[in-house]
Short mmCIF file of C-alpha atoms and ligand atoms in Angstrom, two decimals:
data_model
loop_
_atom_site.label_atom_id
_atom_site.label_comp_id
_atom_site.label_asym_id
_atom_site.label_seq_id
_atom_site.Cartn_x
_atom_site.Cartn_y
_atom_site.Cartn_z
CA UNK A 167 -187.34 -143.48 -11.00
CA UNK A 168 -185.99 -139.76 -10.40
CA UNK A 169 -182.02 -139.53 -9.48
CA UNK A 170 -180.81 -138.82 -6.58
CA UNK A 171 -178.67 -135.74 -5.66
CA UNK A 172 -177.02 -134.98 -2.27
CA UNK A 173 -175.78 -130.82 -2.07
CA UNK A 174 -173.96 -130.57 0.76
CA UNK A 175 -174.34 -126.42 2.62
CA UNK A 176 -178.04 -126.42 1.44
CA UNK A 177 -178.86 -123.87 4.02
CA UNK A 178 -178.40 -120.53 2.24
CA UNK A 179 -176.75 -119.24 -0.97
CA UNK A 180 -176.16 -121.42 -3.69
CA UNK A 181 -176.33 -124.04 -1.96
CA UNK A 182 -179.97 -123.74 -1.06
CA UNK A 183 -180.78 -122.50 -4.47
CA UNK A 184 -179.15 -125.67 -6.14
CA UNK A 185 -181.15 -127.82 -3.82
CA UNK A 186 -184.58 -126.12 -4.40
CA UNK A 187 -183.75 -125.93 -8.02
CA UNK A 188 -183.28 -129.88 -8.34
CA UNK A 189 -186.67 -130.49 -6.41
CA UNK A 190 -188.01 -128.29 -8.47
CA UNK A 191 -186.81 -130.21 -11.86
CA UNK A 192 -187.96 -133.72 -10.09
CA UNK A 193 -184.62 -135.23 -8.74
CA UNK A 194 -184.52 -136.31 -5.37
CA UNK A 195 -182.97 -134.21 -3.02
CA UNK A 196 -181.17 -134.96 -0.05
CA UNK A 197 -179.75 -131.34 1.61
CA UNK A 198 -177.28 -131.31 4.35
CA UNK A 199 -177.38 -128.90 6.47
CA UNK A 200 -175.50 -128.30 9.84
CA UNK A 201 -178.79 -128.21 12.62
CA UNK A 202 -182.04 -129.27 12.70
CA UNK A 203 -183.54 -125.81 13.08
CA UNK A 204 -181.71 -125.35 9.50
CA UNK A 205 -183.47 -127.95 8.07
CA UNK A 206 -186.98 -127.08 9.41
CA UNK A 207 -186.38 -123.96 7.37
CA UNK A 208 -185.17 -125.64 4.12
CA UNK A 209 -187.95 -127.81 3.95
CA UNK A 210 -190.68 -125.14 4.59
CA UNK A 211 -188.81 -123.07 2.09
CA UNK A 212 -189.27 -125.97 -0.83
CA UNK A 213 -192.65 -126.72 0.62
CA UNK A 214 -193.70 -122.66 -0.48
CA UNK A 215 -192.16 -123.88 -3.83
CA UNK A 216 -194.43 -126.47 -4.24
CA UNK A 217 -191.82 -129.36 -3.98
CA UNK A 218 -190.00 -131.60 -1.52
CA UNK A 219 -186.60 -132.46 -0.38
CA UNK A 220 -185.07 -134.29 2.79
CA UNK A 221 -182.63 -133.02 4.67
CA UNK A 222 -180.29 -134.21 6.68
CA UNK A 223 -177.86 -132.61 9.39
CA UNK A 224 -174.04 -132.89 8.39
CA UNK A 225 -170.76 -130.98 9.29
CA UNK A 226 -168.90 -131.83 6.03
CA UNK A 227 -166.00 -131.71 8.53
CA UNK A 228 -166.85 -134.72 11.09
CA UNK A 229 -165.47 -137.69 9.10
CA UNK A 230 -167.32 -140.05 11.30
CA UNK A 231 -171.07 -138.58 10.47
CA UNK A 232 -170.21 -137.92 7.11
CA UNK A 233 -169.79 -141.89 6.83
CA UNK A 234 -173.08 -142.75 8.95
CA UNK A 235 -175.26 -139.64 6.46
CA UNK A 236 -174.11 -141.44 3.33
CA UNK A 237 -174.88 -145.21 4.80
CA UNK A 238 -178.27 -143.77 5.63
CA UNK A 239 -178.50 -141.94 1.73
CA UNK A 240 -177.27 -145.42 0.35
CA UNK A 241 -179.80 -147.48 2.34
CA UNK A 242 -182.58 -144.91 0.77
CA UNK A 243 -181.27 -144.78 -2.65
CA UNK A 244 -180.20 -149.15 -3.72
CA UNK A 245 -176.85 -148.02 -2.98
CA UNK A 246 -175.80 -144.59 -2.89
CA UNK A 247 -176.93 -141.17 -4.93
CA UNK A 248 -176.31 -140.75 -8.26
CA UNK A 249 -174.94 -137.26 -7.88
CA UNK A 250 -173.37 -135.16 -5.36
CA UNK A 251 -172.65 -131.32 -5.39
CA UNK A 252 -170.03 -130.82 -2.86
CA UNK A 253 -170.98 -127.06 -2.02
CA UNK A 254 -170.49 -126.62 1.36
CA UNK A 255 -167.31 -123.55 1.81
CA UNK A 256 -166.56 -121.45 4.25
CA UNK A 257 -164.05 -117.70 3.15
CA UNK A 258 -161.12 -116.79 5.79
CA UNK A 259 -160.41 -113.57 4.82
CA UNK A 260 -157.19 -111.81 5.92
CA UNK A 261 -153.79 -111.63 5.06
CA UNK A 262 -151.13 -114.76 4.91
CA UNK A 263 -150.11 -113.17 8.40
CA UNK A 264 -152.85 -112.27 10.18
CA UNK A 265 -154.96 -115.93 9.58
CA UNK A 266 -153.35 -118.25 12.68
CA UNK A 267 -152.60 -122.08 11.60
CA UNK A 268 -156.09 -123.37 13.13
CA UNK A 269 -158.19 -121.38 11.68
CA UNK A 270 -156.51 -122.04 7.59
CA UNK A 271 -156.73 -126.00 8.81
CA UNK A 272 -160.52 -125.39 9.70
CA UNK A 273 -160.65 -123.78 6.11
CA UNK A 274 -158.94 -126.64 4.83
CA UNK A 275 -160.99 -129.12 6.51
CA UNK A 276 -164.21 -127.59 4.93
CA UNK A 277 -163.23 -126.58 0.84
CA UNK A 278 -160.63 -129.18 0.76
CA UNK A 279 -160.56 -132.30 2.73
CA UNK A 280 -164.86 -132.67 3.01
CA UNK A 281 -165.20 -133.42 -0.50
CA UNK A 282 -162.38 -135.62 -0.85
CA UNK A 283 -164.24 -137.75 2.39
CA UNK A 284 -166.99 -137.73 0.47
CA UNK A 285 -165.78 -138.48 -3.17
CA UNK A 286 -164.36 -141.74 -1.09
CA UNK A 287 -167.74 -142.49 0.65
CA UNK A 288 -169.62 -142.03 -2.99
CA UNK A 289 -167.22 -143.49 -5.36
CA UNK A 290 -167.57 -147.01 -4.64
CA UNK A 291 -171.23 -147.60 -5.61
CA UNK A 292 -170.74 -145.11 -8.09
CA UNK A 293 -168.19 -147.35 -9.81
CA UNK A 294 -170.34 -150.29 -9.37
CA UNK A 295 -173.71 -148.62 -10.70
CA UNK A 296 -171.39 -147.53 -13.92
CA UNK A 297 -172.51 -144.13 -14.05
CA UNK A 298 -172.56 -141.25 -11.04
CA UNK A 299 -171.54 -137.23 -11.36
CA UNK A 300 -169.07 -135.51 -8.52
CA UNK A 301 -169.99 -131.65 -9.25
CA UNK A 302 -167.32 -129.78 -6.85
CA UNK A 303 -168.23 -126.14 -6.44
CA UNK A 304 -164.57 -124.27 -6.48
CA UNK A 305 -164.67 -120.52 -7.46
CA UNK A 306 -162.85 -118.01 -9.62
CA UNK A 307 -160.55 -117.24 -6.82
CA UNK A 308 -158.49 -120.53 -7.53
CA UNK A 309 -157.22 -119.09 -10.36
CA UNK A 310 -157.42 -115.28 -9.52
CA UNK A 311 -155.56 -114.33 -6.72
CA UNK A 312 -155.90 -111.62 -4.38
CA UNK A 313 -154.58 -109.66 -1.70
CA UNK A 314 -156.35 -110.89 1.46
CA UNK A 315 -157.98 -113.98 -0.19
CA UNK A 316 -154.76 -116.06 0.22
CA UNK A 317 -156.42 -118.56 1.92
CA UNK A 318 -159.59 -118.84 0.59
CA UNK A 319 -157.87 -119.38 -2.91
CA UNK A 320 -155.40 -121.66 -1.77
CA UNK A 321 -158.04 -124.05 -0.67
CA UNK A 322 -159.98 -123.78 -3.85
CA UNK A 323 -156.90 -124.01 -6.21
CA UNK A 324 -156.43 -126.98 -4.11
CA UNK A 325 -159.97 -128.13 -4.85
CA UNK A 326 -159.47 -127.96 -8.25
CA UNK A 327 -156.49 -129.66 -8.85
CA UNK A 328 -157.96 -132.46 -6.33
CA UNK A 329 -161.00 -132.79 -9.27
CA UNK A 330 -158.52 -132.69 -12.01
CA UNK A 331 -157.16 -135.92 -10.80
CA UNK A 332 -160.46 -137.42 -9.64
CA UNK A 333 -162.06 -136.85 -12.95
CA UNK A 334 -159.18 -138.69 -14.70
CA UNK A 335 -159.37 -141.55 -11.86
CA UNK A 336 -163.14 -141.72 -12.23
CA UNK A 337 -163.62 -141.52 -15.96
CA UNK A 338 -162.91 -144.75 -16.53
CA UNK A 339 -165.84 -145.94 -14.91
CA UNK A 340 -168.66 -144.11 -16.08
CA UNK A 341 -168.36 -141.66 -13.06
CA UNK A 342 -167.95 -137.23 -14.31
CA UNK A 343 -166.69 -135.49 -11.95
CA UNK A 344 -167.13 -131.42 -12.80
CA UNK A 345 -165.78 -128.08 -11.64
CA UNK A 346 -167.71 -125.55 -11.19
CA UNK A 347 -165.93 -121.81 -10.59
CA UNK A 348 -168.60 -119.44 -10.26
CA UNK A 349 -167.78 -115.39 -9.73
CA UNK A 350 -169.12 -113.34 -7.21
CA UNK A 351 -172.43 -113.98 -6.44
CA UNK A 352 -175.00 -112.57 -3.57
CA UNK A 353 -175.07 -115.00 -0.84
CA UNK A 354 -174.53 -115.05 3.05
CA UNK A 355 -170.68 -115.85 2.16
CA UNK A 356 -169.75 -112.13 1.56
CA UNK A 357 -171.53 -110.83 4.36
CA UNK A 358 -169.75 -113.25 6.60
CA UNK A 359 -167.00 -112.30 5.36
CA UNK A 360 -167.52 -108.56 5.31
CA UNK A 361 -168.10 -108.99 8.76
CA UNK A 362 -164.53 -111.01 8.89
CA UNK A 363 -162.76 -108.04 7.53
CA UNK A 364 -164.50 -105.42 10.23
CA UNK A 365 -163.58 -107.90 13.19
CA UNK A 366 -159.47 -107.84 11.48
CA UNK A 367 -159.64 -104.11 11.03
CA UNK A 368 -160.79 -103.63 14.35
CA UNK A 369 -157.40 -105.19 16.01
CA UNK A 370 -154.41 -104.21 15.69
CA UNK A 371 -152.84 -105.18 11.86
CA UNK A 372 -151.14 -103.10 9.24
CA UNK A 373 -153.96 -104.06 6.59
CA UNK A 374 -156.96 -102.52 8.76
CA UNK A 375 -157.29 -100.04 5.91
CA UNK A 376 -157.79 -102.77 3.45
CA UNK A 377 -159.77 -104.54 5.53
CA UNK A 378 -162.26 -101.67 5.96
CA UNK A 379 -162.21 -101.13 2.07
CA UNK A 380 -162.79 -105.16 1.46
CA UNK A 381 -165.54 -105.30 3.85
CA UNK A 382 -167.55 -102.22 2.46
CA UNK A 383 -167.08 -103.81 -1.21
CA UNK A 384 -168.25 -106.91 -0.22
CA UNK A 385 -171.58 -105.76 1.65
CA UNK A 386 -172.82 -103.90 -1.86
CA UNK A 387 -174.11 -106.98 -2.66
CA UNK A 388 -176.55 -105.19 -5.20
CA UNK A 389 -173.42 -105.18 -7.29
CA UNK A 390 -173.53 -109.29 -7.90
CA UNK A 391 -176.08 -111.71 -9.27
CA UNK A 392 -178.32 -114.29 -6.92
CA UNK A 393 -176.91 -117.62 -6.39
CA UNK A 394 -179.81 -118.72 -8.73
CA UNK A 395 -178.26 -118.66 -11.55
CA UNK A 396 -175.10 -121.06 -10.37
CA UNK A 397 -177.73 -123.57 -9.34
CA UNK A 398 -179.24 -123.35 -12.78
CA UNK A 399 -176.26 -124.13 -14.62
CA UNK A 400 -175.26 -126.79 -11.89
CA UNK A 401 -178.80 -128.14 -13.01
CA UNK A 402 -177.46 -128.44 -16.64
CA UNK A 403 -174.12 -130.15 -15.63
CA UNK A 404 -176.41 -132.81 -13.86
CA UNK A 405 -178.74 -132.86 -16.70
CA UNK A 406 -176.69 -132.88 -19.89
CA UNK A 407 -175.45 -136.86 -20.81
CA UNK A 408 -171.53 -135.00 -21.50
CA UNK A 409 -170.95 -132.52 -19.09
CA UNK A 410 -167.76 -130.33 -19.56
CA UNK A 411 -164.85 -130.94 -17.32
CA UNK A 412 -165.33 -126.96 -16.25
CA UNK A 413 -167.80 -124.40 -16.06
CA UNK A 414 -167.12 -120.69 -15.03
CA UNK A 415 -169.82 -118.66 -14.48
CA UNK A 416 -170.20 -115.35 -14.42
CA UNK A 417 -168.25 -112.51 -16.91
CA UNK A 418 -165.86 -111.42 -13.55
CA UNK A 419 -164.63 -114.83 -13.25
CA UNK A 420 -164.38 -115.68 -17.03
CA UNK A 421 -161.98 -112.56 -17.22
CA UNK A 422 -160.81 -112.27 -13.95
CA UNK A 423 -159.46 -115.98 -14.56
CA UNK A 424 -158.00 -115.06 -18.16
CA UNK A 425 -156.53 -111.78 -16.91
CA UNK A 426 -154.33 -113.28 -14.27
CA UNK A 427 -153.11 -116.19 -16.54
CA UNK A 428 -152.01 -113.37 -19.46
CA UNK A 429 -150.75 -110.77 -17.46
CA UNK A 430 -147.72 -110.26 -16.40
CA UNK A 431 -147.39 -110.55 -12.27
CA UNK A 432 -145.63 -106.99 -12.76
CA UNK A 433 -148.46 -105.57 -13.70
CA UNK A 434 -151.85 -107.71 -12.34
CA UNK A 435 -149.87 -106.95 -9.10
CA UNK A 436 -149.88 -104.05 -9.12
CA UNK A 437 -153.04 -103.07 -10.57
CA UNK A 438 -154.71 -105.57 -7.58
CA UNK A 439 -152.65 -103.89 -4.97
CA UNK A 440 -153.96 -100.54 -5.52
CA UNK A 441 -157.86 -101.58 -6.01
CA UNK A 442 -157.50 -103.14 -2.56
CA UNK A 443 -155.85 -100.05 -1.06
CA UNK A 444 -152.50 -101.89 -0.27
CA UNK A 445 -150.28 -99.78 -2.23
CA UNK A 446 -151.49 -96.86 -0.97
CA UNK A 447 -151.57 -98.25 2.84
CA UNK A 448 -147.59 -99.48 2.58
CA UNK A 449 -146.73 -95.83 0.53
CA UNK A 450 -148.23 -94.24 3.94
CA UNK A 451 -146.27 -96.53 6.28
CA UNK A 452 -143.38 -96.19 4.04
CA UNK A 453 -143.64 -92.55 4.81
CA UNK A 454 -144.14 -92.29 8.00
CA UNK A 455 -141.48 -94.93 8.94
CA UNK A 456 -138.63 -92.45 6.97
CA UNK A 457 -140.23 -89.45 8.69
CA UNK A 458 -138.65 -90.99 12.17
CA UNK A 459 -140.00 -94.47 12.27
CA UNK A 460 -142.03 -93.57 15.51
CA UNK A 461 -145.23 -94.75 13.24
CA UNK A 462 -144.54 -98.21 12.28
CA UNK A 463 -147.24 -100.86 12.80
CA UNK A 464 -146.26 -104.10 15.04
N1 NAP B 577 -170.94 -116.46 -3.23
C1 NAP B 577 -169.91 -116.37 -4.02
O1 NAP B 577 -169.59 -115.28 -4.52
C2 NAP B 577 -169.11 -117.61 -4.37
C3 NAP B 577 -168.20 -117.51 -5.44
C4 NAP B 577 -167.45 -118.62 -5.79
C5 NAP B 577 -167.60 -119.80 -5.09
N2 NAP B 577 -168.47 -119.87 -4.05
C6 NAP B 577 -168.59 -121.15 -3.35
O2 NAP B 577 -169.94 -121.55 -3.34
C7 NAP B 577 -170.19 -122.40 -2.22
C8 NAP B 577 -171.42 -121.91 -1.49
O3 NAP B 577 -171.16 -120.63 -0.96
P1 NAP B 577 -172.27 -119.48 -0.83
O4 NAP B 577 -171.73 -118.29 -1.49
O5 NAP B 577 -173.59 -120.00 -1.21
O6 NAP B 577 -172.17 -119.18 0.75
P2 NAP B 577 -173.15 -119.51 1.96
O7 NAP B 577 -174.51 -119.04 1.67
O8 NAP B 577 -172.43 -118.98 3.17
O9 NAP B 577 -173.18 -121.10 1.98
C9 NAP B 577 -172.18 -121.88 2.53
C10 NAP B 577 -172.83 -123.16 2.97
O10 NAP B 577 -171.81 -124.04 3.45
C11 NAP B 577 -172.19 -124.49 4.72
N3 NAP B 577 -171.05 -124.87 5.54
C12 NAP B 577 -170.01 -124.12 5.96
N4 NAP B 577 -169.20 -124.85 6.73
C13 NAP B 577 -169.73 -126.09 6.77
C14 NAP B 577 -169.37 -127.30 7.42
N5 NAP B 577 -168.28 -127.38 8.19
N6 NAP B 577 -170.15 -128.39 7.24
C15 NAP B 577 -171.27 -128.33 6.49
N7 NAP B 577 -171.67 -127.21 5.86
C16 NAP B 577 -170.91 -126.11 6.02
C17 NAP B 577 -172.96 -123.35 5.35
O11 NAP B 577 -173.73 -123.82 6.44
P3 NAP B 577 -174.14 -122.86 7.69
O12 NAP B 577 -175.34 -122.08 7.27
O13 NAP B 577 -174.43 -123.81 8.79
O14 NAP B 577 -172.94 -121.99 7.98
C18 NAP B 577 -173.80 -122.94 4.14
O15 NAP B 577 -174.90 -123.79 4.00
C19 NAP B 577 -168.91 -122.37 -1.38
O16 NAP B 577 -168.14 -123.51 -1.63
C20 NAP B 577 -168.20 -121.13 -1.89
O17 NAP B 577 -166.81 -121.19 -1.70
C21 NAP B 577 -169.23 -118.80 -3.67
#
């Protein structure tokens, strides 16, 4: 009988590709996605592959769906999957003090709290079966920080210490549960958030320089690899018998990560404040404010 994987945010990115990747390899595939129209796409996109999957509609975020989804998956599966891929993430780009306190506890709700719900919903048959995988997709950007990601890499960083604990818990009984931190990588994600940057710049805020240089980075998304190749390797974590506790894809996250561990906040700092136009922004402001202070920023 062929496992069964749920990937939660199957409808683009790597998501989707991790989903259509599994079918592809024979595992049973059950995609969440958040409206039906979604899923009518997803599974005419893995029919053109030649394979199947079932889908299923799920905000990671409404506690009381995510608990009737995984009844439904455990009545179709003896039980419960043998895998889940907690991929579903949202960005909130901005700076610390333009994001307002609902929208960082949406972000929350999404990277953070979802797959903890669901490690809880999973775990139990899991435990019982003696064997099950938790694959949590983080990103480099828990362990790289930048301007104007604050956010976004506090909820990951959170994320991954959240699997370092649940791994230990989890071990005992036959159950891996793996990080995955993958780089940049082409996918809907950036040009949402490109688009997040614009709509930032385009109010008032000290950063809308930054903002405008963010966005324009993030839309050359010629510059980054598909989301293909993160759903490969999340295809080897779920098929090797001793998957690693880690796995960091891509060569801008393997030394972005290393960088910002080695070098001194001094100088990363500074270095990251001038790619992202920050340095140069507060130098301006700084000048203008000395000039006669008539053109500070609120
Ligand atoms: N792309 C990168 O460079 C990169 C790098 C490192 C890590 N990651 C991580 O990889 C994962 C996938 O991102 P991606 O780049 O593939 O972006 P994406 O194409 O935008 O995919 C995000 C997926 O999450 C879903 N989602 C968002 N909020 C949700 C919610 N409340 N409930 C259920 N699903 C929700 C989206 O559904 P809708 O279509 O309905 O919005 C979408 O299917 C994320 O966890 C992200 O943080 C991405």
């Amino acid at each position: 009988m062929s496992r069964s994987v749920v990937v939660t945010g199957a409808s683009s990115g790597i998501g989707q590709a991790t989903a259509l990747q599994l079918a592809g390899a024979g595992y049973e595939v059950f995609a969440t996605v958040r409206s039906e129209e979604k899923a009518d796409k997803l599974r005419a996109r893995a029919e053109e592959e030649g394979t199947r999957l079932r889908t299923m509609v799920l905000d990671v975020t409404d506690g009381a769906r995510c608990a009737d989804v995984f009844a439904e998956i455990a009545g179709l599966t003896g039980g419960g999957p043998w895998a889940v891929v907690n991929n579903a993430g949202t960005a909130l780009p901005g700076a610390i003090e333009d994001v307002d306190e609902d929208q960082a506890r949406r972000l929350m709700e999404v990277n953070l709290h979802a797959p903890a719900r669901i490690a809880r919903l999973v775990l139990p048959a899991m435990r019982h079966r003696g064997d099950g995988r938790i694959v949590n997709v983080s990103s480099v950007a828990a362990r790289a920080v930048m301007p104007f990601a604050g956010w976004y890499s506090t909820s990951k960083a959170g994320l991954s210490a959240l699997s370092h604990a649940l791994r230990m818990e989890a071990a005992p009984w036959g159950v891996r549960v793996v990080l995955v931190e993958p780089g940049f990588h082409a996918s809907p994600m950036l040009e949402n958030a490109a688009d997040a940057f614009e709509r930032r710049a385009s109010v008032s805020s000290r950063y809308a320089d930054c903002y405008r240089v963010a966005s324009r980075s993030l839309r050359d998304s010629s510059r980054y690899p598909g989301p293909e190749r993160v759903a490969r390797a999340i295809h080897r974590v779920l098929a090797t018998p001793r998957p690693r506790a880690r796995y960091v894809l891509g060569t801008d996250a393997r030394v972005g990560g290393r960088l910002d561990s080695l070098v001194p906040y001094a100088l990363s700092d500074r270095v990251k404040s001038a790619a992202t136009g920050l340095s140069s922004a507060a130098g301006l402001e700084g000048l203008l404010a000395r000039a006669g202070g008539v053109h500070r920023r609120p």
